PDB file of N, CA and C in Angstrom:
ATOM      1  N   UNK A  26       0.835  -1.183   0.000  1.00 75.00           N
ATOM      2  CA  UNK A  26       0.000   0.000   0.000  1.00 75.00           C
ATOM      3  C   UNK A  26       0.882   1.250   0.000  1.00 75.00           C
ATOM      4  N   UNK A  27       0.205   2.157  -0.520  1.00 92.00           N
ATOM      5  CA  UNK A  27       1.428   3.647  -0.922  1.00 92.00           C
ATOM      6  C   UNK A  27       1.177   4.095   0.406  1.00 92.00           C
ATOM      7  N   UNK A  28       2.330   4.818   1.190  1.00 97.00           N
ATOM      8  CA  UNK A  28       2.331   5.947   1.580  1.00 97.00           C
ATOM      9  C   UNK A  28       1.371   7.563   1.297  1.00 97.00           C
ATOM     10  N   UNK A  29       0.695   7.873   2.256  1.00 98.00           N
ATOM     11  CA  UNK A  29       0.345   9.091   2.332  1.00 98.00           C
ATOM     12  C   UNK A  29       0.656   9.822   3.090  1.00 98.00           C
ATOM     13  N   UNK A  30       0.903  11.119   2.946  1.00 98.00           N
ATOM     14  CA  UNK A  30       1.062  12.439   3.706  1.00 98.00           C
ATOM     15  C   UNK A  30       0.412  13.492   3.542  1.00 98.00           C
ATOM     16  N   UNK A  31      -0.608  13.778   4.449  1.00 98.00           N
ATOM     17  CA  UNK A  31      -1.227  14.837   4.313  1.00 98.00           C
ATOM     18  C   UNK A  31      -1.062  15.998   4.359  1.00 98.00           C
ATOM     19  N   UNK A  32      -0.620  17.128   3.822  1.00 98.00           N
ATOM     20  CA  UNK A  32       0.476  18.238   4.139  1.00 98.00           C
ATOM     21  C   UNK A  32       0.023  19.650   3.389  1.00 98.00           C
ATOM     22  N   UNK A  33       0.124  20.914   3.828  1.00 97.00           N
ATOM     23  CA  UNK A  33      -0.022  21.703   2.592  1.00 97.00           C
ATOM     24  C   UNK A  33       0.958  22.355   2.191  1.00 97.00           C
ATOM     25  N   UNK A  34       0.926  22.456   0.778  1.00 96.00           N
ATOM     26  CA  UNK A  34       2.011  23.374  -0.063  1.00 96.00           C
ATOM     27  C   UNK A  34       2.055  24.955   0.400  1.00 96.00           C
ATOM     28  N   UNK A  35       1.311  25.660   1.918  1.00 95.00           N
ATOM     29  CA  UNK A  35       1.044  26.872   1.365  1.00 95.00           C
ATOM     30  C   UNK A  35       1.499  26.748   3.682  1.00 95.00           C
ATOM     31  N   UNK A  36       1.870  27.038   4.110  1.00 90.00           N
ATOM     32  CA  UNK A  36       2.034  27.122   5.129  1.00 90.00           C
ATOM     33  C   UNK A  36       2.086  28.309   6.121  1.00 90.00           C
ATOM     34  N   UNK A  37       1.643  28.414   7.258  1.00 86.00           N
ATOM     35  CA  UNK A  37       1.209  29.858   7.834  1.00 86.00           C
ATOM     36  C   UNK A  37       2.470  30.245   8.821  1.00 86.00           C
ATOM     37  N   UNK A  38       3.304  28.580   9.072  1.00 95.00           N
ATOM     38  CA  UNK A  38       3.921  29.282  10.495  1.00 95.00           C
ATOM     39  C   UNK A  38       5.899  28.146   9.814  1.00 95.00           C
ATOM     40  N   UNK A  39       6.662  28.149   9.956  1.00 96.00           N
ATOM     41  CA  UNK A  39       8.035  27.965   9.403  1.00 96.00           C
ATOM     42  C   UNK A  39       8.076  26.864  10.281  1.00 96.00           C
ATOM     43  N   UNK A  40       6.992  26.256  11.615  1.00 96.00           N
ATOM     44  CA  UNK A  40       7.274  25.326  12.041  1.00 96.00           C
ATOM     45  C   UNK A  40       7.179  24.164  11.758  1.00 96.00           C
ATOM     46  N   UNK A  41       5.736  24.636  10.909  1.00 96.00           N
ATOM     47  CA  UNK A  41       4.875  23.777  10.290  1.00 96.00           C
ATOM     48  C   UNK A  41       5.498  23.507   8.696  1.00 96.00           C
ATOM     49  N   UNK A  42       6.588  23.933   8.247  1.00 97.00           N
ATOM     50  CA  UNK A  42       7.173  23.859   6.740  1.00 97.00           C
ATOM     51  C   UNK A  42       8.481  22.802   7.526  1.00 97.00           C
ATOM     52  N   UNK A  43       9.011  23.134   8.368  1.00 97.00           N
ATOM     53  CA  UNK A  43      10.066  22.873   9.002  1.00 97.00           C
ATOM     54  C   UNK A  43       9.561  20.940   9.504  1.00 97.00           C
ATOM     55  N   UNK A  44       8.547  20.859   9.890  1.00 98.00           N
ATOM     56  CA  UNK A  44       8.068  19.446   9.905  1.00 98.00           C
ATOM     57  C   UNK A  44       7.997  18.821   9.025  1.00 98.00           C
ATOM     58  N   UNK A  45       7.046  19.266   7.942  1.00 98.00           N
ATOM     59  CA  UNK A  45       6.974  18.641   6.614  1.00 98.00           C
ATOM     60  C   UNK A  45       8.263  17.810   6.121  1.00 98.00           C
ATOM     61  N   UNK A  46       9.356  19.159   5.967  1.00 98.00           N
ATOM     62  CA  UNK A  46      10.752  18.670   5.361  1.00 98.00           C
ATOM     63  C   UNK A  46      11.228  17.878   5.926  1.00 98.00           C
ATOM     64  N   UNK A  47      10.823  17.375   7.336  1.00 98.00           N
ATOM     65  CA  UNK A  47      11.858  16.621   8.069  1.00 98.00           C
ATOM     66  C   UNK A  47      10.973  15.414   7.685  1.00 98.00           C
ATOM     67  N   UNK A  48       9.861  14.965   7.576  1.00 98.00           N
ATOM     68  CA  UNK A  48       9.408  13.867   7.634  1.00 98.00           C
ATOM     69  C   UNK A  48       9.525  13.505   5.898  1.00 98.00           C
ATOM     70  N   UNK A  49       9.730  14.219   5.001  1.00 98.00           N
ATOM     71  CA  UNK A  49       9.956  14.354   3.880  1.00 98.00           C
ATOM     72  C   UNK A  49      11.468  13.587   3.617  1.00 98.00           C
ATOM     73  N   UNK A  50      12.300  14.420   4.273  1.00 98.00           N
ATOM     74  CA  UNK A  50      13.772  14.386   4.204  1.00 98.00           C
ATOM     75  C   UNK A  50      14.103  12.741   4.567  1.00 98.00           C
ATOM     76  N   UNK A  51      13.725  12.464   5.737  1.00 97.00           N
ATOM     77  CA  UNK A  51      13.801  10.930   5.955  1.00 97.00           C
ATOM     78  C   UNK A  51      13.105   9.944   5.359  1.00 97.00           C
ATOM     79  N   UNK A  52      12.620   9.941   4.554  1.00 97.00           N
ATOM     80  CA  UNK A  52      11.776   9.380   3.952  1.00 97.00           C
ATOM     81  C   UNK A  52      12.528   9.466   2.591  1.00 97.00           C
ATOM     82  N   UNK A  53      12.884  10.054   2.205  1.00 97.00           N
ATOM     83  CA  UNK A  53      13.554  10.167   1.182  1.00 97.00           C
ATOM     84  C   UNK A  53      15.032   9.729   0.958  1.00 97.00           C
ATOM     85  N   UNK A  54      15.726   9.670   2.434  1.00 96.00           N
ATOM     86  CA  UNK A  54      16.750   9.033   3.205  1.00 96.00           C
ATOM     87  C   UNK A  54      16.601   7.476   2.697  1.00 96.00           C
ATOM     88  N   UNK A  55      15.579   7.234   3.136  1.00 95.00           N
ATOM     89  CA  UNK A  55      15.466   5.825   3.007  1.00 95.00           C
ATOM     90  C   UNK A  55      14.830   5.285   2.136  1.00 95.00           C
ATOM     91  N   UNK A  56      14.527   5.996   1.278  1.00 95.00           N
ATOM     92  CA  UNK A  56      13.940   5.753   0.002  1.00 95.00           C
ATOM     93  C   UNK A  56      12.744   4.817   0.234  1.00 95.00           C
ATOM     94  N   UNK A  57      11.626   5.765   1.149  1.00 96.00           N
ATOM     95  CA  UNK A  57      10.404   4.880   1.075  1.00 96.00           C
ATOM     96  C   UNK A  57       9.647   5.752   0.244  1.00 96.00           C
ATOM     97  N   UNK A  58       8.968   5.276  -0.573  1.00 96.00           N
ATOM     98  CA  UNK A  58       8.017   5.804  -1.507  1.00 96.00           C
ATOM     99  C   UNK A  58       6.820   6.079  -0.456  1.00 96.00           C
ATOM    100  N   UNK A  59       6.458   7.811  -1.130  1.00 97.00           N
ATOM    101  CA  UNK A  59       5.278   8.083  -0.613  1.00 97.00           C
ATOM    102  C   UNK A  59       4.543   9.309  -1.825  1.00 97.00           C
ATOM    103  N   UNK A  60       2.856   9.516  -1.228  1.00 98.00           N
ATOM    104  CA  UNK A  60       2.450  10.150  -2.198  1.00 98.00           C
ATOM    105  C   UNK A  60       2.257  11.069  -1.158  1.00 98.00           C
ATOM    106  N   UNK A  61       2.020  12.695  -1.637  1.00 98.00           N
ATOM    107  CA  UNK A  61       1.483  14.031  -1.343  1.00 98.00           C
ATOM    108  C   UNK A  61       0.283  14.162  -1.232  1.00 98.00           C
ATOM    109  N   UNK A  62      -0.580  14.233  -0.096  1.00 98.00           N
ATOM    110  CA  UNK A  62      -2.261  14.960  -0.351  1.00 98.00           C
ATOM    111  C   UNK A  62      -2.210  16.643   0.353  1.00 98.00           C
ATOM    112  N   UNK A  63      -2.507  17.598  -0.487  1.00 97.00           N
ATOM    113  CA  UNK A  63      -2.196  18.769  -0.841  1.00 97.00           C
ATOM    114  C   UNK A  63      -3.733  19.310  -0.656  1.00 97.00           C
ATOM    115  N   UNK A  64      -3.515  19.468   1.144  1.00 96.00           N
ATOM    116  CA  UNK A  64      -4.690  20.306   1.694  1.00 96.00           C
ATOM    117  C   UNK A  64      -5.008  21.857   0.826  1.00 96.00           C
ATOM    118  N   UNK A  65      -3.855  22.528   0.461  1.00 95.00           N
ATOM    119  CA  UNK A  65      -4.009  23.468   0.117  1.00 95.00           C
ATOM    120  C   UNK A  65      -4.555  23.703  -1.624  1.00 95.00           C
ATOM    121  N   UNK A  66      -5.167  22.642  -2.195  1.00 94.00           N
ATOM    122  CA  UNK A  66      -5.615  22.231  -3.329  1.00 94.00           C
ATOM    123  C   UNK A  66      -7.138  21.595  -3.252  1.00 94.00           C
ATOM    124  N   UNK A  67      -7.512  21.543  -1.935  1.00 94.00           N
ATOM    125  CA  UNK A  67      -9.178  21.044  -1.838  1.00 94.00           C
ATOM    126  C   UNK A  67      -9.363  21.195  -0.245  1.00 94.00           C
ATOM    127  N   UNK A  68     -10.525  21.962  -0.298  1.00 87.00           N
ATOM    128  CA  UNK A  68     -10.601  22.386   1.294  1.00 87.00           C
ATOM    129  C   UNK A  68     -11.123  20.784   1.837  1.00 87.00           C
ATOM    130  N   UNK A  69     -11.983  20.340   1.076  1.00 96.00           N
ATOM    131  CA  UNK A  69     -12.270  18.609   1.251  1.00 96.00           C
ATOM    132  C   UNK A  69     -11.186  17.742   2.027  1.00 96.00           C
ATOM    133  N   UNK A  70     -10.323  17.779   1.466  1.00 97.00           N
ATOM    134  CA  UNK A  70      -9.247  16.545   2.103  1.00 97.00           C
ATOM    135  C   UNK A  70      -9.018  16.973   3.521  1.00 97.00           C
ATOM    136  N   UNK A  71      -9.212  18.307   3.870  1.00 96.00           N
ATOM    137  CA  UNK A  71      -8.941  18.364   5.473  1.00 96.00           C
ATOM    138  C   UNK A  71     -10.355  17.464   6.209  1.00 96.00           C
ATOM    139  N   UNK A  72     -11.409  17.420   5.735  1.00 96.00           N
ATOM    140  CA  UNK A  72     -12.099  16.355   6.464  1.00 96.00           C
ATOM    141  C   UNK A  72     -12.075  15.424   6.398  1.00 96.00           C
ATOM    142  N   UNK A  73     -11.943  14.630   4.705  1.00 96.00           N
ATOM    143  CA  UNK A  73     -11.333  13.586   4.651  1.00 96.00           C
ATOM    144  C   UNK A  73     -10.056  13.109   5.981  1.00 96.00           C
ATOM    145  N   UNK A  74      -9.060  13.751   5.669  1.00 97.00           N
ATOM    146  CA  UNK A  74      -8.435  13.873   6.871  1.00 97.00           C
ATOM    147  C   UNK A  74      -8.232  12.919   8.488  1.00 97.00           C
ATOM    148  N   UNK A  75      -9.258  13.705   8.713  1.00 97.00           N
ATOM    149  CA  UNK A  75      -9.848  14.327   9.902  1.00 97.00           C
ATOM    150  C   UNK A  75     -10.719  13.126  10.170  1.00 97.00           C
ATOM    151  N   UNK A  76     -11.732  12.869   9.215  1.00 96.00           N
ATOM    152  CA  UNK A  76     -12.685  11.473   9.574  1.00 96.00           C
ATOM    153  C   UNK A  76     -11.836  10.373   9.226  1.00 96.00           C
ATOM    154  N   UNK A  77     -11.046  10.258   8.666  1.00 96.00           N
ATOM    155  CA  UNK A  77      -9.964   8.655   8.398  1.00 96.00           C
ATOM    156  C   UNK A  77      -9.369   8.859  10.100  1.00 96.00           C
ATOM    157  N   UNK A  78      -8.631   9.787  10.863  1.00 97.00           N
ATOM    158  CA  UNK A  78      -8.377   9.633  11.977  1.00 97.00           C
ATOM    159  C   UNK A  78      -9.494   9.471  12.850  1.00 97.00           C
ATOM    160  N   UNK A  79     -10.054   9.957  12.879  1.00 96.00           N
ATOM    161  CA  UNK A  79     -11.577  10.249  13.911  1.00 96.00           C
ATOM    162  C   UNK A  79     -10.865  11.228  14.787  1.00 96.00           C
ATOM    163  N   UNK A  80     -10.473  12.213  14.215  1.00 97.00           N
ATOM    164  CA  UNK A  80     -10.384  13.160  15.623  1.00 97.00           C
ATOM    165  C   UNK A  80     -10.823  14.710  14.438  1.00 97.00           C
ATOM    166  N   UNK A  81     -11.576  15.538  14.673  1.00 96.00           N
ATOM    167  CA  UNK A  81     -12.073  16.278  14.317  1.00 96.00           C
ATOM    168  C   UNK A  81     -11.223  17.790  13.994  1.00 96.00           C
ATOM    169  N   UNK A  82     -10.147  17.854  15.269  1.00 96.00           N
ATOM    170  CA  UNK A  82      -9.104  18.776  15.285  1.00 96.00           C
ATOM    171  C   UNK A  82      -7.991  18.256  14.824  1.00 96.00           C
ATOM    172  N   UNK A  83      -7.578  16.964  14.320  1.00 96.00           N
ATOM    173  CA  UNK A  83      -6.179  16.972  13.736  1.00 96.00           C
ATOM    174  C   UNK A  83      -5.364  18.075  12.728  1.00 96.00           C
ATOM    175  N   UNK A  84      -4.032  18.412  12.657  1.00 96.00           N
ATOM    176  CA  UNK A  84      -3.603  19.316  12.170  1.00 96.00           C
ATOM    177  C   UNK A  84      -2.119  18.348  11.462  1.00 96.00           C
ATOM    178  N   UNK A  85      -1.952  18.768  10.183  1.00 97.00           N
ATOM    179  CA  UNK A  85      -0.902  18.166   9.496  1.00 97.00           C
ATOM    180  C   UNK A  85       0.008  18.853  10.043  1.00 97.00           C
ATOM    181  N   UNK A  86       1.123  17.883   9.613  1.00 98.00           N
ATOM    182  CA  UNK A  86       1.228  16.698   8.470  1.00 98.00           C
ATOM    183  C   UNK A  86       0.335  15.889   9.392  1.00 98.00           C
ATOM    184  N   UNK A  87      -0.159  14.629   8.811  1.00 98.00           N
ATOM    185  CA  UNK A  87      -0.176  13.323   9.137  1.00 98.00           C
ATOM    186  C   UNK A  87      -0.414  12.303   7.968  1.00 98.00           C
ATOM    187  N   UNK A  88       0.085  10.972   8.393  1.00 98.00           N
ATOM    188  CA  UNK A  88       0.697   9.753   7.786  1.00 98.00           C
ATOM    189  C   UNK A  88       0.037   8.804   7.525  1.00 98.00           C
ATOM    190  N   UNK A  89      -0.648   8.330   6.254  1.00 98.00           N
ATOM    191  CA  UNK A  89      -1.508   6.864   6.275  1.00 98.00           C
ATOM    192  C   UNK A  89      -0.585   5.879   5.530  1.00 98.00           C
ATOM    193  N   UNK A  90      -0.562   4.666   5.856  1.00 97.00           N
ATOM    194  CA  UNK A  90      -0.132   3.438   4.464  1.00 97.00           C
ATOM    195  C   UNK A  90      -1.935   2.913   4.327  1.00 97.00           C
ATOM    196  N   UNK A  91      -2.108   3.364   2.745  1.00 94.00           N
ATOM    197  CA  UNK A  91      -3.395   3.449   2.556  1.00 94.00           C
ATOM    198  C   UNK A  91      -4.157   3.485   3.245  1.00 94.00           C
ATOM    199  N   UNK A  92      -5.124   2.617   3.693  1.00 92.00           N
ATOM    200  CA  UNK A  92      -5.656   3.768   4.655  1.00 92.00           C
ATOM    201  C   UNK A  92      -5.779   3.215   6.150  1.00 92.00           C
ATOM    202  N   UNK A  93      -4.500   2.928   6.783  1.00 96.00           N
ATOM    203  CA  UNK A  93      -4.206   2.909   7.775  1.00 96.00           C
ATOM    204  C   UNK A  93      -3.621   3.958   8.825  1.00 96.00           C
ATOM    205  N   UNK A  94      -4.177   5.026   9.434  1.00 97.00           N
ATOM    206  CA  UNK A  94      -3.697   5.551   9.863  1.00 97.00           C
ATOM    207  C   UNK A  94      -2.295   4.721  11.053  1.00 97.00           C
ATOM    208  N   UNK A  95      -0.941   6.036  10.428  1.00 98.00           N
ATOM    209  CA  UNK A  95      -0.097   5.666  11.451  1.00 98.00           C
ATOM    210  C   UNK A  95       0.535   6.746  12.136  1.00 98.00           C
ATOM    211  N   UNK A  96       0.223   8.416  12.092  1.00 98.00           N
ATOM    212  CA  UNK A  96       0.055   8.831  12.842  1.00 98.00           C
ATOM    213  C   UNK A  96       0.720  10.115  12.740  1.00 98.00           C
ATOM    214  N   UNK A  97       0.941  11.352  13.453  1.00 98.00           N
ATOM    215  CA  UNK A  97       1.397  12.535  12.819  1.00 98.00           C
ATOM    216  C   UNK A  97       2.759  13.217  13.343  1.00 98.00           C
ATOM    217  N   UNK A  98       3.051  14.317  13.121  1.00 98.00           N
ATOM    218  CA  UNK A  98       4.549  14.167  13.427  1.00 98.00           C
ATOM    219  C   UNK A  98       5.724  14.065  14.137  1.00 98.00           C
ATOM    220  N   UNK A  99       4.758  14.573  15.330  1.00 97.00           N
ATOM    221  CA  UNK A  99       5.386  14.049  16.882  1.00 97.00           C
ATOM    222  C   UNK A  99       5.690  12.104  17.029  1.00 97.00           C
ATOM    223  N   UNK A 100       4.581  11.515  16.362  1.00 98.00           N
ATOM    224  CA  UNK A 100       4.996   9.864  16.418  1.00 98.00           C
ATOM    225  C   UNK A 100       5.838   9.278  15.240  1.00 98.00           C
ATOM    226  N   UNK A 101       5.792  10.498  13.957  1.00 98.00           N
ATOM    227  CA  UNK A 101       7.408   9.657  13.356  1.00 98.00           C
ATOM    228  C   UNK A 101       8.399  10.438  14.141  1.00 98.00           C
ATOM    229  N   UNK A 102       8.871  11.579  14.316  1.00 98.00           N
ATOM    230  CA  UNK A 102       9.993  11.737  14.952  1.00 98.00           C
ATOM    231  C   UNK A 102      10.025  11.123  16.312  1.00 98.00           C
ATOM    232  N   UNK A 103       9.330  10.834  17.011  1.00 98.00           N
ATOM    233  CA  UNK A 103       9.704   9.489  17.736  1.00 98.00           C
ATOM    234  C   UNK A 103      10.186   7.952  17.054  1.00 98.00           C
ATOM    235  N   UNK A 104       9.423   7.486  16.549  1.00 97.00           N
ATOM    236  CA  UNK A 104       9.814   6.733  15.697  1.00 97.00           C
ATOM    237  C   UNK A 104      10.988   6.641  14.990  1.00 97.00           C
ATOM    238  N   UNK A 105      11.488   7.956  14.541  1.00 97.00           N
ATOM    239  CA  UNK A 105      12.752   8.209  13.834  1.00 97.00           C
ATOM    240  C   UNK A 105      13.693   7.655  15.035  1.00 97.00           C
ATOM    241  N   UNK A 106      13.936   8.547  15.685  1.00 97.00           N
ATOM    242  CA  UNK A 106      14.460   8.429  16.717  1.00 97.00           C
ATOM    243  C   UNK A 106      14.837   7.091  17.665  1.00 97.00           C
ATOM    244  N   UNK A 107      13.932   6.250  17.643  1.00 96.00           N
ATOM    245  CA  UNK A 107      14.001   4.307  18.079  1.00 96.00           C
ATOM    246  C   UNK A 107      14.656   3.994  16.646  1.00 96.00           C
ATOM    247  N   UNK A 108      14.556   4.320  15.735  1.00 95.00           N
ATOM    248  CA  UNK A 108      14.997   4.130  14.417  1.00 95.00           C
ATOM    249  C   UNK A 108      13.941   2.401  14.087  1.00 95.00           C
ATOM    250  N   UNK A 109      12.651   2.814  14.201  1.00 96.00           N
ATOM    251  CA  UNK A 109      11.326   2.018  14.023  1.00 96.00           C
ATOM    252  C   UNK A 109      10.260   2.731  12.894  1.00 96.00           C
ATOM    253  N   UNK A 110      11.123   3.743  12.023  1.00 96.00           N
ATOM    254  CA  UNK A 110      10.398   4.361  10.507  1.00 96.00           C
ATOM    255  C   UNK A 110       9.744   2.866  10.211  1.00 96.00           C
ATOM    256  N   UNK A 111       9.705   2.024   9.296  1.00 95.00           N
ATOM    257  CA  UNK A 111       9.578   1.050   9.531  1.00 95.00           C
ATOM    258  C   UNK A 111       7.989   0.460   9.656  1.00 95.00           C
ATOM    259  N   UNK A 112       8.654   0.211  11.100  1.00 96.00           N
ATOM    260  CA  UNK A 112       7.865  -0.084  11.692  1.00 96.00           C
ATOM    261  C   UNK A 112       6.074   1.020  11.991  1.00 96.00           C
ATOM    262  N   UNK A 113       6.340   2.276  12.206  1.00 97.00           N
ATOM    263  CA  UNK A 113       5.719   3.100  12.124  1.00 97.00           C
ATOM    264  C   UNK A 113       4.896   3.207  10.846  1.00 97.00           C
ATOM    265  N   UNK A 114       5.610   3.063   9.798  1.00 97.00           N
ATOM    266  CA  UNK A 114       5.092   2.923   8.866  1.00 97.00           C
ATOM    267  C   UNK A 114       3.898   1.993   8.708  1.00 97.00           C
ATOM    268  N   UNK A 115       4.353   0.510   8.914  1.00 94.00           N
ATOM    269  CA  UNK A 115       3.378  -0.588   8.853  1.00 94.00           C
ATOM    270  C   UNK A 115       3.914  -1.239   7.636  1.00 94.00           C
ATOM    271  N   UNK A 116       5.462  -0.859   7.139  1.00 93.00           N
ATOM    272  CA  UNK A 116       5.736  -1.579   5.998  1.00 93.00           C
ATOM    273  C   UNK A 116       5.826  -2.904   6.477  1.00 93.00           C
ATOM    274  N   UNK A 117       5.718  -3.896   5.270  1.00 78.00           N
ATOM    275  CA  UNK A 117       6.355  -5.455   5.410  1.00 78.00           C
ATOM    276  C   UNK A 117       7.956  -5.282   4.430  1.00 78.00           C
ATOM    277  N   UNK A 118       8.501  -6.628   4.453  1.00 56.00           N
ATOM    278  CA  UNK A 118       9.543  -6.427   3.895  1.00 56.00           C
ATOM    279  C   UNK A 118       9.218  -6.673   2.336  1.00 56.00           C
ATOM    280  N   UNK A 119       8.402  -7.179   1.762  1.00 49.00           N
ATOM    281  CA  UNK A 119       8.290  -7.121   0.811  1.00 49.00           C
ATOM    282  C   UNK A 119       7.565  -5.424  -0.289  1.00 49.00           C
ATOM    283  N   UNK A 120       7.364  -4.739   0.703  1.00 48.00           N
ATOM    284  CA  UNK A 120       7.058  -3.607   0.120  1.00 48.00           C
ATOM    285  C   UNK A 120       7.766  -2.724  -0.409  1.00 48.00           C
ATOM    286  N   UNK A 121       7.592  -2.191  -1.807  1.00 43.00           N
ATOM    287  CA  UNK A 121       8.193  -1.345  -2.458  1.00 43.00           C
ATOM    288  C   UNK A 121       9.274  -0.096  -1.915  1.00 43.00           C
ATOM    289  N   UNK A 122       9.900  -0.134  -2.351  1.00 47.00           N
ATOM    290  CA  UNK A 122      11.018   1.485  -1.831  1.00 47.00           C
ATOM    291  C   UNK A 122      11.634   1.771  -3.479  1.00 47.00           C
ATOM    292  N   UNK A 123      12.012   2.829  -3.349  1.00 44.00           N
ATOM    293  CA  UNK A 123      11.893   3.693  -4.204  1.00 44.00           C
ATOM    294  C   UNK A 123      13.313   3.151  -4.707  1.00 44.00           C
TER     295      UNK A 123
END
């Protein structure tokens, strides 16, 4: 199943650009394939969002392997950090990388 990231291209605060890249950057480190969903291109996908988690206030980024939520960016940079990307993910070993 692909990778998703829910994220927008248009950002209000450098903390929130500054996350993106990092969960971007490692990911790209390790060459796991992922796709872009680009809040700032359909006001829709923020509920979409929002009802795939069930929490009504979530705020990106956050992370699905199709449509498994695995969670937003405080739990990969934890994750990073155990060095359990991975695992966080919900990859198997047979799944694609880039």
């Amino acid at each position: 199943m692909p990778i998703f990231i829910y994220y927008s291209s248009i950002t209000a605060t450098t903390s929130l650009a500054k996350h993106q890249e990092y969960i971007f950057n490692r990911l790209d480190g390790k060459k796991i394939e992922y796709q872009l969903v680009d809040l700032a291109q359909d006001s829709k996908l923020k509920d979409e969002m929002r009802s795939k988690i069930g929490n009504p206030d979530a705020k990106i980024p956050q992370i699905f392997n199709g449509d498994h939520y695995c969670g937003g960016y405080e739990d990969f940079e934890q994750a990073v950090e155990c060095e359990m990307i991975e695992k966080f993910l919900k990859l198997d070993s047979d799944q694609q990388k880039k």
